[in-house]
Short mmCIF file of C-alpha atoms in Angstrom, two decimals:
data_model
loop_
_atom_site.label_atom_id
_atom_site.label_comp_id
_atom_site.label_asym_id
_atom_site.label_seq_id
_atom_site.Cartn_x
_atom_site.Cartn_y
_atom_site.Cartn_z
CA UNK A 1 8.50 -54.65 3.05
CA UNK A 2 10.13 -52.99 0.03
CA UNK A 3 6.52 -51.23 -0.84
CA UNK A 4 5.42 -50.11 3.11
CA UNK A 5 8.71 -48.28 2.83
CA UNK A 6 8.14 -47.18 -0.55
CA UNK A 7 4.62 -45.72 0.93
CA UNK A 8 6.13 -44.67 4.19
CA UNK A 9 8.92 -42.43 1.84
CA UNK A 10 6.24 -40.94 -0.64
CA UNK A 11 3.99 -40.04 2.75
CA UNK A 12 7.00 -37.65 4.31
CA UNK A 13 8.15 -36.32 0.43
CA UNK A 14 4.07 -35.22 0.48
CA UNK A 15 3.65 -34.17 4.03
CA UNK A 16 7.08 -31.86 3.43
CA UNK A 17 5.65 -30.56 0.27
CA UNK A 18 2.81 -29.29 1.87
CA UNK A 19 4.61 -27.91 4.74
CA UNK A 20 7.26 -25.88 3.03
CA UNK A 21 7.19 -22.32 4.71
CA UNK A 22 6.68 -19.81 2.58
CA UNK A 23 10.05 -17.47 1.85
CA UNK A 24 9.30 -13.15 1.29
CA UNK A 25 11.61 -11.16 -0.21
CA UNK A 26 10.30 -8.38 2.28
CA UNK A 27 13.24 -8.19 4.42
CA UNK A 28 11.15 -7.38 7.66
CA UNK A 29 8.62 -11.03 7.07
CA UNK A 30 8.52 -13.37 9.84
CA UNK A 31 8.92 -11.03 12.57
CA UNK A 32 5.83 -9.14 14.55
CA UNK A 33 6.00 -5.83 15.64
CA UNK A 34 6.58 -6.63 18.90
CA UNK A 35 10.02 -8.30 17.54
CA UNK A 36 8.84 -12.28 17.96
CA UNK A 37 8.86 -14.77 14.79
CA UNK A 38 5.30 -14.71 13.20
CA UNK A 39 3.57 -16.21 9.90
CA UNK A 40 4.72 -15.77 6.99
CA UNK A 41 1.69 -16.52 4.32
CA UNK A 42 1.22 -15.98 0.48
CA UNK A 43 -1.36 -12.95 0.56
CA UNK A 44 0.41 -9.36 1.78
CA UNK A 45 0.45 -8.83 5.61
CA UNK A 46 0.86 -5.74 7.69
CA UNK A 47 4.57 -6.17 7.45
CA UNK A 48 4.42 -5.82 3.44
CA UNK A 49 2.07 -2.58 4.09
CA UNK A 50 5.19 -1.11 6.47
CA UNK A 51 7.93 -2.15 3.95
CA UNK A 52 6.26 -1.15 1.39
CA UNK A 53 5.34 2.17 2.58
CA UNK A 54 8.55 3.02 4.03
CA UNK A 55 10.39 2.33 1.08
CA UNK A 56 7.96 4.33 -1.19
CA UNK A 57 8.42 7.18 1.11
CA UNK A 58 12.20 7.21 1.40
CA UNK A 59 12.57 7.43 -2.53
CA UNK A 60 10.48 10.18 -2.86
CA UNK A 61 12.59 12.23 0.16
CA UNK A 62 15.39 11.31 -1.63
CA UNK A 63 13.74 13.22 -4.90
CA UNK A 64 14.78 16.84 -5.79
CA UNK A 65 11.15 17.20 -5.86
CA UNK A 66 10.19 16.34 -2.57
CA UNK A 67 10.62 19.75 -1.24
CA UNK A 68 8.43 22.90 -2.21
CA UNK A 69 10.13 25.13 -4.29
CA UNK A 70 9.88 28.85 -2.11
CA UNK A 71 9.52 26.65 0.77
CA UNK A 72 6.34 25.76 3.13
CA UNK A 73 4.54 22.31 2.80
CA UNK A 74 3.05 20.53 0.00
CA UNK A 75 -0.87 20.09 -0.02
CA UNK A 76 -1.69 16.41 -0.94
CA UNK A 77 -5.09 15.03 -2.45
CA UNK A 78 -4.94 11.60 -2.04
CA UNK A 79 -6.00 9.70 -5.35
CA UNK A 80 -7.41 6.19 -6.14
CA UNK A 81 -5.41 3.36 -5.39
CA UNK A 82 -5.80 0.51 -7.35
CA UNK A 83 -5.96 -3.28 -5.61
CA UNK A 84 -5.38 -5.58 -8.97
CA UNK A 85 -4.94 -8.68 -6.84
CA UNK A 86 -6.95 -11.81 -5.86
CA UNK A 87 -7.30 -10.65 -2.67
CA UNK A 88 -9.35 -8.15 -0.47
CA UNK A 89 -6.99 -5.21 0.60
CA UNK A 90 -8.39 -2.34 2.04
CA UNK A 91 -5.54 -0.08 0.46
CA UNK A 92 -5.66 2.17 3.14
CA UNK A 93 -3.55 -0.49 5.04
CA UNK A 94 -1.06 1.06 2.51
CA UNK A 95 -1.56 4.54 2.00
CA UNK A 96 -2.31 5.38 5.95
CA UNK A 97 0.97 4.23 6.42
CA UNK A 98 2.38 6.77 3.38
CA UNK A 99 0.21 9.61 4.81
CA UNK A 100 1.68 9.23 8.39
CA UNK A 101 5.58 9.12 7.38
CA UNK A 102 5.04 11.53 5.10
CA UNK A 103 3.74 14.20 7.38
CA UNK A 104 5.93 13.08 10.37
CA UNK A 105 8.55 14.94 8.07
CA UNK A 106 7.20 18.65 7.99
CA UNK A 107 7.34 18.72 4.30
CA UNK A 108 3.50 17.31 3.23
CA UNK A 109 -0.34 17.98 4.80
CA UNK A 110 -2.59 16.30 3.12
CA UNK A 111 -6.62 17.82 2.55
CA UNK A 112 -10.03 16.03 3.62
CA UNK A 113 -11.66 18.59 1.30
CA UNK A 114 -10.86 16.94 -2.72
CA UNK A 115 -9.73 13.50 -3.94
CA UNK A 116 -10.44 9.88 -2.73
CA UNK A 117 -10.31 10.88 1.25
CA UNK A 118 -12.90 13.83 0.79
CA UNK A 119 -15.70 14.25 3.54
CA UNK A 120 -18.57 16.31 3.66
CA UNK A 121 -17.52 17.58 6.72
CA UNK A 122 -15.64 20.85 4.86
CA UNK A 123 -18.79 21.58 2.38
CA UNK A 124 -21.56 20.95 5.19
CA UNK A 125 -19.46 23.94 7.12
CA UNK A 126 -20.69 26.37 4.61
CA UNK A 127 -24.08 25.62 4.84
CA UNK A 128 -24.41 26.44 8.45
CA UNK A 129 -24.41 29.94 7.33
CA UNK A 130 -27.88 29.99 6.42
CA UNK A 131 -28.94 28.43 9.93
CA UNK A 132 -30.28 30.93 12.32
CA UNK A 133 -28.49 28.13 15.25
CA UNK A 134 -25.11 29.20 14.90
CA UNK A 135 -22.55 32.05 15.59
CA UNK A 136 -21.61 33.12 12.43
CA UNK A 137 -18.48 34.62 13.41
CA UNK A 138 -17.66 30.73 14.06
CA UNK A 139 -18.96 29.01 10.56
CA UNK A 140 -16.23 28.53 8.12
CA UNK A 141 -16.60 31.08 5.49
CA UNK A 142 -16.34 30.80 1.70
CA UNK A 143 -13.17 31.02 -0.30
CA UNK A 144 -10.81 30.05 2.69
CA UNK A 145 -10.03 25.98 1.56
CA UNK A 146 -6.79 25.34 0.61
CA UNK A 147 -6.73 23.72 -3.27
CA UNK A 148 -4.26 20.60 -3.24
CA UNK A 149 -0.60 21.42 -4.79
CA UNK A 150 -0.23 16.84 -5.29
CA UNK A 151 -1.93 13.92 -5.58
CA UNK A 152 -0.59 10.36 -4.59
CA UNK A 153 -2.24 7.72 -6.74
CA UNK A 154 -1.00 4.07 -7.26
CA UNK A 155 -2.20 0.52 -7.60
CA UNK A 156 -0.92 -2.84 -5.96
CA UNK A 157 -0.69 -5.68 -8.77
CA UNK A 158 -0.44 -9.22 -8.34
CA UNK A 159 1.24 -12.03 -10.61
CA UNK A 160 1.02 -15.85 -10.12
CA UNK A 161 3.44 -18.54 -11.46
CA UNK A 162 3.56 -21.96 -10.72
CA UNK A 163 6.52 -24.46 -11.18
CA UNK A 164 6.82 -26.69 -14.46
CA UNK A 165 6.37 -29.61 -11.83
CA UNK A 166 3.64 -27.86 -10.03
CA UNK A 167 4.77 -28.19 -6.88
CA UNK A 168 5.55 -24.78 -5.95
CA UNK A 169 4.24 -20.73 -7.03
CA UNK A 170 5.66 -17.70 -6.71
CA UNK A 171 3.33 -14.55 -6.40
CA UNK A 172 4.92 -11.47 -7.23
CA UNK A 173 3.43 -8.48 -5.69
CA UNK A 174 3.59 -4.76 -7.17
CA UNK A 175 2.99 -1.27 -5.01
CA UNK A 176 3.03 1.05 -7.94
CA UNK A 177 2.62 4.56 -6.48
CA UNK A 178 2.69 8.10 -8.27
CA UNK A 179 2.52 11.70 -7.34
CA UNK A 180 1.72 14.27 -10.09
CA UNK A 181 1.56 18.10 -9.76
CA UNK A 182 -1.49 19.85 -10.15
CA UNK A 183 -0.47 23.04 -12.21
CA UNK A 184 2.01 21.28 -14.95
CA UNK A 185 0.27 18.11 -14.84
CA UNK A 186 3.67 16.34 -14.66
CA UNK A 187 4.28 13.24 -12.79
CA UNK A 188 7.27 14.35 -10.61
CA UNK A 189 7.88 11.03 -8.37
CA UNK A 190 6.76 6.93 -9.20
CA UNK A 191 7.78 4.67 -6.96
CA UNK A 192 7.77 0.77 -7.52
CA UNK A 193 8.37 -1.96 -4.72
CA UNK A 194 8.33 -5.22 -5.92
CA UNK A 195 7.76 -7.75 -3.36
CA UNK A 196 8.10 -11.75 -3.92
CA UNK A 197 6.47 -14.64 -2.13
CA UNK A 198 7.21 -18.73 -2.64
CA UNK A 199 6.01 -21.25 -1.43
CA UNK A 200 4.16 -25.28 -1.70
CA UNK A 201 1.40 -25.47 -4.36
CA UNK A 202 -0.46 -26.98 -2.04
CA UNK A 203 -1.30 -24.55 0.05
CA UNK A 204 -3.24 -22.16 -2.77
CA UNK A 205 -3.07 -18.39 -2.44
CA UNK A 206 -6.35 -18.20 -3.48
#
């Protein structure tokens, strides 16, 4: 009798283990958009993205350099951002979310023409004045794109640890973002979110 409950104890300490939830430090886990409790798992979710982002963007309104000095709006290249994680982000989950807040404010338009976000759209216009097809008083001419004033570069890091009894890890996530200006070369803003995520061993984050 003594051992079925011995086995019967051991099965619910296991089954518990396994189903610990896992806790964020993001402030906004565990709740959808649409305001109802959702999942909260180990790799980063579109509510880490929006914290994340948000955050990143408040600090650097907050900066003194945040506005352009003389006035009018900053031209922003976006740069590479990094994913040094064990898991597939398409980083523009992050930085779409920068690039929207950031122009909501007036303050920052950001160019296809240079940087990671180029297209070929703004090159290919000058070509179509050697094409007998078009109007030329409506191709794009030469010498008219705007050079950047910023770029926003960053990375998002990931660290692992795992209890001494190896029952529970802890992955500790890192949105490292940067703006630097293009004349001085300075890097006028960095902004660092760290976000935290623990949970049951059991359930592996890889």
């Amino acid at each position: 009798m003594k051992k079925i409950l011995f086995v019967s104890v051991m099965a619910l300490a296991l089954t518990g283990c396994e189903t610990m939830p896992v806790h964020s430090s993001n402030p906004g886990a565990g709740m959808s958009t649409t305001g109802e409790k959702a999942l909260v798992a180990f790799g980063l979710q579109s509510v880490d993205f929006e914290y994340a982002a948000n955050q990143a963007v408040q600090e650097f309104l907050e900066s003194p350099f945040s506005k352009k000095p003389g006035g009018g709006r900053w031209v922003v290249q976006m740069g590479e951002v990094v994913n040094d994680t064990t898991f597939r982000i398409n980083t523009a989950s992050m930085t779409s979310r920068m690039k929207r807040a950031m122009t909501k404010t007036g303050q920052f338009i950001f160019t296809g023409a240079t940087g990671q976000e180029r297209t070929s759209f703004v090159a290919d216009s000058r070509q179509l004045r050697k094409s007998a097809m078009f109007d030329k008083s409506t191709v794009a001419r030469n010498g008219t794109v705007v050079a950047p004033d910023l770029e926003m570069l960053g990375s998002i890091r990931q660290r692992t640890v795992v209890s001494a009894d190896e029952t529970r890890q802890q992955l500790e996530y890192e949105f490292d973002f940067r703006v630097v200006e293009r004349d001085t070369g300075l890097e006028i803003f960095q902004s660092f979110i760290p976000i935290e995520k623990l949970g049951s061993n059991k359930s592996f984050a890889w």
